[in-house]
Short mmCIF file of C-alpha atoms and ligand atoms in Angstrom, two decimals:
data_model
loop_
_atom_site.label_atom_id
_atom_site.label_comp_id
_atom_site.label_asym_id
_atom_site.label_seq_id
_atom_site.Cartn_x
_atom_site.Cartn_y
_atom_site.Cartn_z
CA MET A 941 191.89 140.00 153.83
CA VAL A 942 188.52 138.36 153.43
CA ALA A 943 187.56 136.28 156.41
CA ARG A 944 187.06 132.59 155.92
CA ARG A 945 183.26 132.79 157.26
CA THR A 946 182.63 135.54 154.76
CA VAL A 947 183.61 133.42 151.82
CA ILE A 948 181.60 130.47 153.14
CA LYS A 949 178.65 132.64 153.48
CA THR A 950 179.08 134.19 149.86
CA GLY A 951 179.51 130.73 148.45
CA ALA A 952 176.29 129.61 150.24
CA SER A 953 174.18 132.51 148.96
CA ALA A 954 175.59 131.88 145.43
CA ILE A 955 174.20 128.29 145.47
CA LEU A 956 170.85 129.35 146.79
CA ALA A 957 170.57 131.99 144.24
CA TRP A 958 171.37 129.44 141.55
CA LEU A 959 168.76 126.99 142.73
CA ALA A 960 166.18 129.63 142.86
CA LYS A 961 166.88 130.49 139.11
CA PRO A 962 164.08 128.98 136.90
CA LEU A 963 165.18 126.38 134.30
CA ASP A 964 164.91 127.68 130.58
CA GLY A 965 161.38 127.39 129.50
CA TRP A 966 160.13 126.15 133.02
CA ALA A 967 159.51 129.29 134.89
CA LEU A 968 157.01 128.32 137.40
CA GLU A 969 154.84 131.30 138.24
CA PRO A 970 151.90 130.13 139.96
CA LYS A 971 148.91 131.94 138.64
CA VAL A 972 146.58 132.18 141.47
CA PRO A 973 143.33 133.92 140.75
CA ALA A 974 142.44 136.76 143.16
CA VAL A 975 138.68 135.36 143.32
CA PRO A 976 138.52 131.80 142.00
CA LYS A 977 135.82 131.46 139.24
CA PRO A 978 134.28 127.84 139.96
CA ILE A 979 133.80 125.96 136.65
CA ILE A 980 133.22 122.38 135.69
CA LEU A 981 133.88 120.83 132.18
CA SER A 982 133.00 117.46 130.99
CA THR A 983 133.07 115.38 128.07
CA TRP A 984 130.06 114.64 125.59
CA LYS A 985 126.49 115.40 126.02
CA PHE A 986 125.95 113.31 129.12
CA GLY A 987 128.43 115.93 130.69
CA LEU A 988 125.50 118.33 130.99
CA GLN A 989 123.68 116.34 133.44
CA ALA A 990 126.82 115.19 135.25
CA ASN A 991 127.73 118.92 135.34
CA GLU A 992 124.51 119.69 137.21
CA GLU A 993 125.19 116.94 139.78
CA ALA A 994 128.74 118.25 140.42
CA TRP A 995 127.58 121.94 140.66
CA LYS A 996 125.31 120.89 143.66
CA VAL A 997 128.81 120.35 145.51
CA ILE A 998 130.38 123.57 144.16
CA GLU A 999 127.64 125.87 144.78
CA LYS A 1000 127.83 124.85 148.40
CA ASN A 1001 131.47 125.78 148.52
CA GLY A 1002 132.31 122.09 148.50
CA ASN A 1003 135.56 120.85 147.21
CA SER A 1004 136.32 119.99 143.47
CA LEU A 1005 137.17 116.52 144.27
CA ASP A 1006 133.77 115.53 145.75
CA ALA A 1007 132.15 117.50 142.83
CA VAL A 1008 133.82 115.37 140.22
CA GLU A 1009 133.10 112.02 141.96
CA GLN A 1010 129.43 112.92 142.44
CA GLY A 1011 129.04 114.25 138.80
CA VAL A 1012 130.58 111.12 137.06
CA MET A 1013 128.69 108.59 139.33
CA LEU A 1014 125.65 109.73 137.68
CA VAL A 1015 126.69 108.44 134.54
CA GLU A 1016 128.28 105.30 135.87
CA ALA A 1017 124.68 104.34 137.22
CA ASP A 1018 122.68 105.14 134.11
CA PRO A 1019 122.16 101.73 132.26
CA ASN A 1020 121.21 103.67 129.19
CA GLU A 1021 124.88 105.15 128.80
CA ARG A 1022 126.42 102.18 126.94
CA SER A 1023 129.97 103.39 127.43
CA VAL A 1024 130.41 103.99 131.10
CA GLY A 1025 129.76 101.81 134.26
CA TYR A 1026 126.59 99.92 134.55
CA GLY A 1027 125.13 99.05 131.04
CA GLY A 1028 128.53 99.52 129.42
CA ARG A 1029 129.35 97.51 126.41
CA PRO A 1030 131.35 94.26 127.30
CA ASP A 1031 134.65 93.03 126.02
CA ARG A 1032 134.63 90.26 123.40
CA ASP A 1033 134.01 87.49 126.09
CA GLY A 1034 130.98 89.21 127.32
CA ASN A 1035 132.50 90.70 130.41
CA VAL A 1036 131.84 94.36 131.30
CA THR A 1037 135.29 95.76 132.57
CA LEU A 1038 135.67 99.20 133.77
CA ASP A 1039 138.60 101.89 133.95
CA ALA A 1040 138.55 105.01 135.91
CA CYS A 1041 140.91 107.38 137.88
CA ILE A 1042 140.73 110.50 140.13
CA MET A 1043 143.14 113.16 141.03
CA ASP A 1044 143.15 116.48 143.10
CA HIS A 1045 145.38 119.62 142.99
CA ASN A 1046 148.10 118.17 145.00
CA ALA A 1047 148.84 115.10 143.00
CA ASN A 1048 146.84 112.84 145.22
CA ILE A 1049 145.79 109.96 142.73
CA GLY A 1050 143.78 106.67 142.55
CA SER A 1051 143.14 104.61 139.64
CA VAL A 1052 141.50 101.19 138.75
CA ALA A 1053 141.62 99.21 135.69
CA CYS A 1054 139.72 96.19 134.31
CA LEU A 1055 137.51 96.13 137.36
CA GLN A 1056 134.46 94.14 137.14
CA HIS A 1057 131.17 93.89 138.98
CA ILE A 1058 131.29 97.31 140.70
CA VAL A 1059 128.82 99.99 139.44
CA HIS A 1060 131.23 102.88 140.76
CA PRO A 1061 134.72 102.39 139.83
CA ILE A 1062 135.32 106.08 140.25
CA SER A 1063 134.71 105.63 144.09
CA VAL A 1064 136.87 102.56 144.22
CA ALA A 1065 139.63 104.69 142.48
CA ARG A 1066 139.09 107.15 145.32
CA ALA A 1067 139.16 104.58 147.92
CA ILE A 1068 142.51 103.42 146.57
CA MET A 1069 143.94 107.06 146.89
CA GLU A 1070 142.75 107.36 150.34
CA LYS A 1071 142.80 104.15 151.93
CA SER A 1072 145.62 102.03 150.22
CA PRO A 1073 149.27 102.60 150.14
CA HIS A 1074 149.09 102.13 146.31
CA VAL A 1075 147.86 104.43 143.63
CA MET A 1076 146.32 101.80 141.15
CA LEU A 1077 144.94 98.48 141.44
CA VAL A 1078 143.82 96.43 138.49
CA GLY A 1079 141.32 93.06 137.83
CA ASP A 1080 140.78 90.56 140.45
CA GLY A 1081 143.05 92.51 143.10
CA ALA A 1082 140.91 95.76 142.61
CA LEU A 1083 137.65 93.74 142.88
CA LYS A 1084 139.06 92.17 146.05
CA PHE A 1085 139.91 95.62 147.43
CA ALA A 1086 136.54 97.02 146.52
CA LEU A 1087 134.75 94.23 148.27
CA GLU A 1088 136.80 94.45 151.20
CA ASN A 1089 135.98 98.29 151.42
CA GLY A 1090 132.19 97.78 151.46
CA PHE A 1091 131.46 97.85 147.47
CA LYS A 1092 128.72 95.64 146.45
CA LYS A 1093 129.02 92.79 143.75
CA GLU A 1094 126.61 93.35 140.95
CA ASN A 1095 126.07 92.15 137.50
CA LEU A 1096 126.84 94.96 135.11
CA LEU A 1097 125.92 93.41 131.86
CA THR A 1098 122.29 94.66 130.99
CA GLU A 1099 120.15 93.06 128.54
CA ALA A 1100 120.57 95.63 125.89
CA SER A 1101 124.31 95.29 126.10
CA GLU A 1102 124.35 91.64 126.00
CA LYS A 1103 122.09 91.54 122.94
CA GLU A 1104 124.41 93.93 121.08
CA TRP A 1105 127.33 91.64 122.03
CA ARG A 1106 125.61 88.61 120.70
CA GLU A 1107 124.91 90.36 117.47
CA TRP A 1108 128.67 91.44 117.38
CA LEU A 1109 129.76 87.86 117.77
CA LYS A 1110 128.26 86.98 114.65
CA THR A 1111 130.95 88.82 112.65
CA SER A 1112 133.27 89.34 115.39
CA GLU A 1113 134.76 92.28 113.65
CA TYR A 1114 136.59 94.73 115.96
CA LYS A 1115 135.92 98.29 114.44
CA PRO A 1116 135.92 101.13 116.80
CA ILE A 1117 133.43 103.58 115.59
CA VAL A 1118 134.44 107.38 115.93
CA ASN A 1119 131.94 109.89 117.39
CA ILE A 1120 129.13 107.76 118.60
CA GLU A 1121 127.83 109.35 121.76
CA ASN A 1122 127.24 106.19 123.26
CA HIS A 1123 130.92 105.09 122.92
CA ASP A 1124 132.87 107.23 125.14
CA THR A 1125 134.33 108.14 128.40
CA ILE A 1126 132.89 110.80 130.82
CA GLY A 1127 135.94 112.91 131.94
CA MET A 1128 135.26 115.65 134.33
CA ILE A 1129 137.63 118.53 135.55
CA ALA A 1130 136.48 121.29 138.04
CA LEU A 1131 137.62 124.19 139.97
CA ASP A 1132 136.05 125.14 142.99
CA THR A 1133 135.29 128.33 145.04
CA LYS A 1134 138.63 127.73 146.98
CA GLY A 1135 140.50 127.76 143.78
CA ASN A 1136 141.27 123.97 144.01
CA LEU A 1137 141.09 121.82 140.80
CA ALA A 1138 140.34 118.12 140.56
CA GLY A 1139 139.63 115.63 137.74
CA ALA A 1140 137.74 112.21 137.28
CA CYS A 1141 137.53 109.88 134.18
CA THR A 1142 135.48 106.68 134.00
CA THR A 1143 134.72 104.49 131.10
CA SER A 1144 133.97 100.79 130.27
CA GLY A 1145 136.42 101.26 127.54
CA MET A 1146 136.09 100.37 123.78
CA ALA A 1147 133.24 97.91 123.08
CA PHE A 1148 134.26 94.24 122.22
CA LYS A 1149 137.94 95.02 123.30
CA LEU A 1150 140.35 92.10 124.05
CA ALA A 1151 139.90 90.81 127.52
CA GLY A 1152 142.34 92.53 129.71
CA ARG A 1153 142.60 95.57 127.50
CA VAL A 1154 143.17 98.98 129.42
CA GLY A 1155 142.66 102.34 127.75
CA ASP A 1156 143.80 105.76 128.43
CA SER A 1157 141.18 106.60 130.99
CA PRO A 1158 142.54 105.02 134.23
CA ILE A 1159 146.24 106.11 133.24
CA ILE A 1160 147.26 109.09 135.04
CA GLY A 1161 148.78 111.34 132.63
CA ALA A 1162 147.20 109.90 129.82
CA GLY A 1163 143.42 110.15 130.27
CA LEU A 1164 143.50 112.57 133.13
CA TYR A 1165 145.87 115.11 134.81
CA VAL A 1166 145.74 117.63 137.20
CA ASP A 1167 148.36 120.10 138.58
CA GLY A 1168 147.12 122.63 141.13
CA GLU A 1169 149.81 125.19 139.86
CA VAL A 1170 148.56 124.96 136.33
CA GLY A 1171 145.23 123.24 135.48
CA ALA A 1172 143.27 120.20 134.75
CA VAL A 1173 142.78 117.92 131.62
CA THR A 1174 141.04 115.14 130.50
CA ALA A 1175 140.72 113.07 127.52
CA THR A 1176 138.24 111.00 125.46
CA GLY A 1177 138.39 108.81 122.22
CA HIS A 1178 140.80 106.18 120.97
CA GLY A 1179 142.79 105.44 124.23
CA GLU A 1180 145.68 103.78 122.50
CA GLU A 1181 146.50 107.03 120.66
CA VAL A 1182 146.15 109.02 123.91
CA ILE A 1183 148.53 106.78 125.72
CA ARG A 1184 150.98 107.07 122.87
CA VAL A 1185 151.64 110.83 123.72
CA VAL A 1186 150.75 110.72 127.14
CA GLY A 1187 147.75 113.18 126.34
CA ALA A 1188 146.57 114.81 129.47
CA HIS A 1189 150.17 115.46 131.09
CA LEU A 1190 151.26 116.93 127.80
CA VAL A 1191 148.58 119.40 127.69
CA ILE A 1192 149.26 120.50 131.22
CA GLU A 1193 152.91 121.06 130.46
CA MET A 1194 151.99 123.12 127.34
CA MET A 1195 149.70 125.25 129.53
CA ARG A 1196 152.65 125.48 132.01
CA GLN A 1197 154.72 127.05 129.36
CA GLY A 1198 152.12 129.64 128.71
CA LYS A 1199 149.61 128.27 126.03
CA THR A 1200 145.94 128.77 126.51
CA PRO A 1201 143.86 125.65 127.37
CA LYS A 1202 142.64 125.37 123.83
CA LYS A 1203 145.97 125.94 122.30
CA ALA A 1204 147.34 123.40 124.66
CA CYS A 1205 144.71 120.86 123.72
CA LYS A 1206 145.30 121.63 119.87
CA ALA A 1207 149.19 121.07 120.15
CA ALA A 1208 148.54 117.52 121.84
CA VAL A 1209 146.02 116.61 118.96
CA GLU A 1210 148.75 117.78 116.36
CA LEU A 1211 151.37 115.48 118.07
CA ILE A 1212 149.01 112.63 118.01
CA LYS A 1213 148.28 113.26 114.11
CA ARG A 1214 151.94 113.58 113.72
CA LYS A 1215 152.40 110.01 115.16
CA PHE A 1216 150.01 108.70 112.81
CA ASP A 1217 151.71 110.26 109.96
CA LEU A 1218 155.14 108.93 110.97
CA ARG A 1219 153.57 105.46 111.32
CA GLN A 1220 151.98 105.92 107.93
CA LYS A 1221 148.70 105.20 109.28
CA GLN A 1222 145.16 106.93 108.61
CA THR A 1223 143.27 108.64 111.13
CA LYS A 1224 139.89 108.23 109.50
CA ASP A 1225 138.52 105.89 112.02
CA THR A 1226 139.81 107.51 114.95
CA GLN A 1227 138.55 110.33 117.40
CA ILE A 1228 140.54 112.00 120.30
CA GLY A 1229 139.15 114.98 122.15
CA PHE A 1230 140.80 116.92 124.95
CA ILE A 1231 139.32 119.33 127.56
CA ALA A 1232 141.25 121.61 129.75
CA ILE A 1233 140.93 124.35 132.37
CA ASN A 1234 143.57 126.38 133.94
CA ASN A 1235 143.79 127.56 137.44
CA LEU A 1236 142.17 130.93 136.42
CA GLY A 1237 139.16 129.18 135.35
CA GLU A 1238 139.83 129.68 131.62
CA TYR A 1239 138.96 126.56 129.49
CA GLY A 1240 139.28 125.30 126.21
CA ALA A 1241 139.13 121.98 124.06
CA PHE A 1242 140.19 120.46 120.78
CA ALA A 1243 139.47 117.13 118.73
CA LEU A 1244 141.18 115.39 115.96
CA ARG A 1245 137.77 115.09 113.95
CA LYS A 1246 134.53 116.77 113.71
CA GLY A 1247 131.75 115.53 116.12
CA PHE A 1248 133.34 116.10 119.58
CA TYR A 1249 131.01 117.90 122.28
CA TYR A 1250 131.75 119.04 125.66
CA ALA A 1251 129.81 120.37 128.57
CA VAL A 1252 130.68 123.68 130.40
CA LYS A 1253 128.88 124.69 133.55
CA ASP A 1254 129.70 127.75 135.60
CA ALA A 1255 127.41 130.28 137.69
CA THR A 1256 125.97 131.70 134.32
CA GLY A 1257 124.84 128.40 133.00
CA ASN A 1258 125.43 124.90 131.66
CA LYS A 1259 126.16 124.65 127.91
CA LEU A 1260 127.24 122.16 125.55
CA TYR A 1261 129.79 123.24 122.80
CA LYS A 1262 131.22 121.65 119.59
CA ALA A 1263 135.02 121.48 119.78
CA ASP A 1264 137.22 122.63 117.01
CA TYR A 1265 138.96 119.97 115.25
CA LEU A 1266 142.12 119.25 113.14
CA VAL A 1267 140.88 117.01 110.22
CA LYS A 1268 137.66 116.79 108.40
N1 LIG B 822 139.13 106.56 125.76
C1 LIG B 822 138.44 105.35 126.25
C2 LIG B 822 139.24 104.25 125.98
O1 LIG B 822 140.10 104.27 125.04
C3 LIG B 822 137.26 105.40 125.45
C4 LIG B 822 136.50 106.48 124.81
O2 LIG B 822 136.64 107.65 125.37
O3 LIG B 822 136.00 106.22 123.77
O4 LIG B 822 139.16 103.41 126.71
#
């Protein structure tokens, strides 16, 4: 006769064994590199300078979260970069409104959308992550939080951007232009010497957008996603299209299932194209670019159209690459 205690024990171990069994297609095998190979990737040409700034943190064995914040801050503060931070092009009412988010390998997140008057929205996003009980603040509430946390109120509309906006008002035609370097987001992802990943994404969004418009950049999962067991991904380009497929998270999940960073980025771009086709819309005025690294430090990128560049920094150098693309 089998003792009652033995039956209970056998039942419990069967449940534990069942719980430990991976779900189909979701077998999680954390790939932890023996020696992490630090690397930084960022979008567009301005990524080159931003990478150098971020590398100053990485080379001192600093953490990837500090690195990505420091890196993108350089571009946020540059008045000549007209698509990010100070000097960014305004919305159609003449207000510069900023979107940004930051994320680490343990799913700590902070995000800010439609923020005015603050030069470093990425640092406000980080403060939301570290000092508030929330993950996202928008508009006036975000500004109030920033001011209460020591950020300074400033005018972000430079003479050059105001001039361009006044010129635009003459026709008031909203035509997002693809592949203009000055029209894009800085997204940065990094792996540090301890093997920890982080990402940051910051932008003034589409020039002459409707007041209150929020793009993909501050939306965790769309413009940026980091998973310490898989990799880090960020996006640039037409935010509405990235949000439609929750782009960055999609790329992460493709990598989790075994795709290389480049193939995962390509699969997300293909899905975006398919959504255009299903809606019988043309992709000709649109650009989307993804960049990704996995936790082994392997990287890749892919774009919808020709003309997307990304910068890669590691111990061997800092280079600008042309991304492969789907349609001519
Ligand atoms: N993704 C950004 C947005 O839609 C803009 C860009 O990257 O060009 O706001």
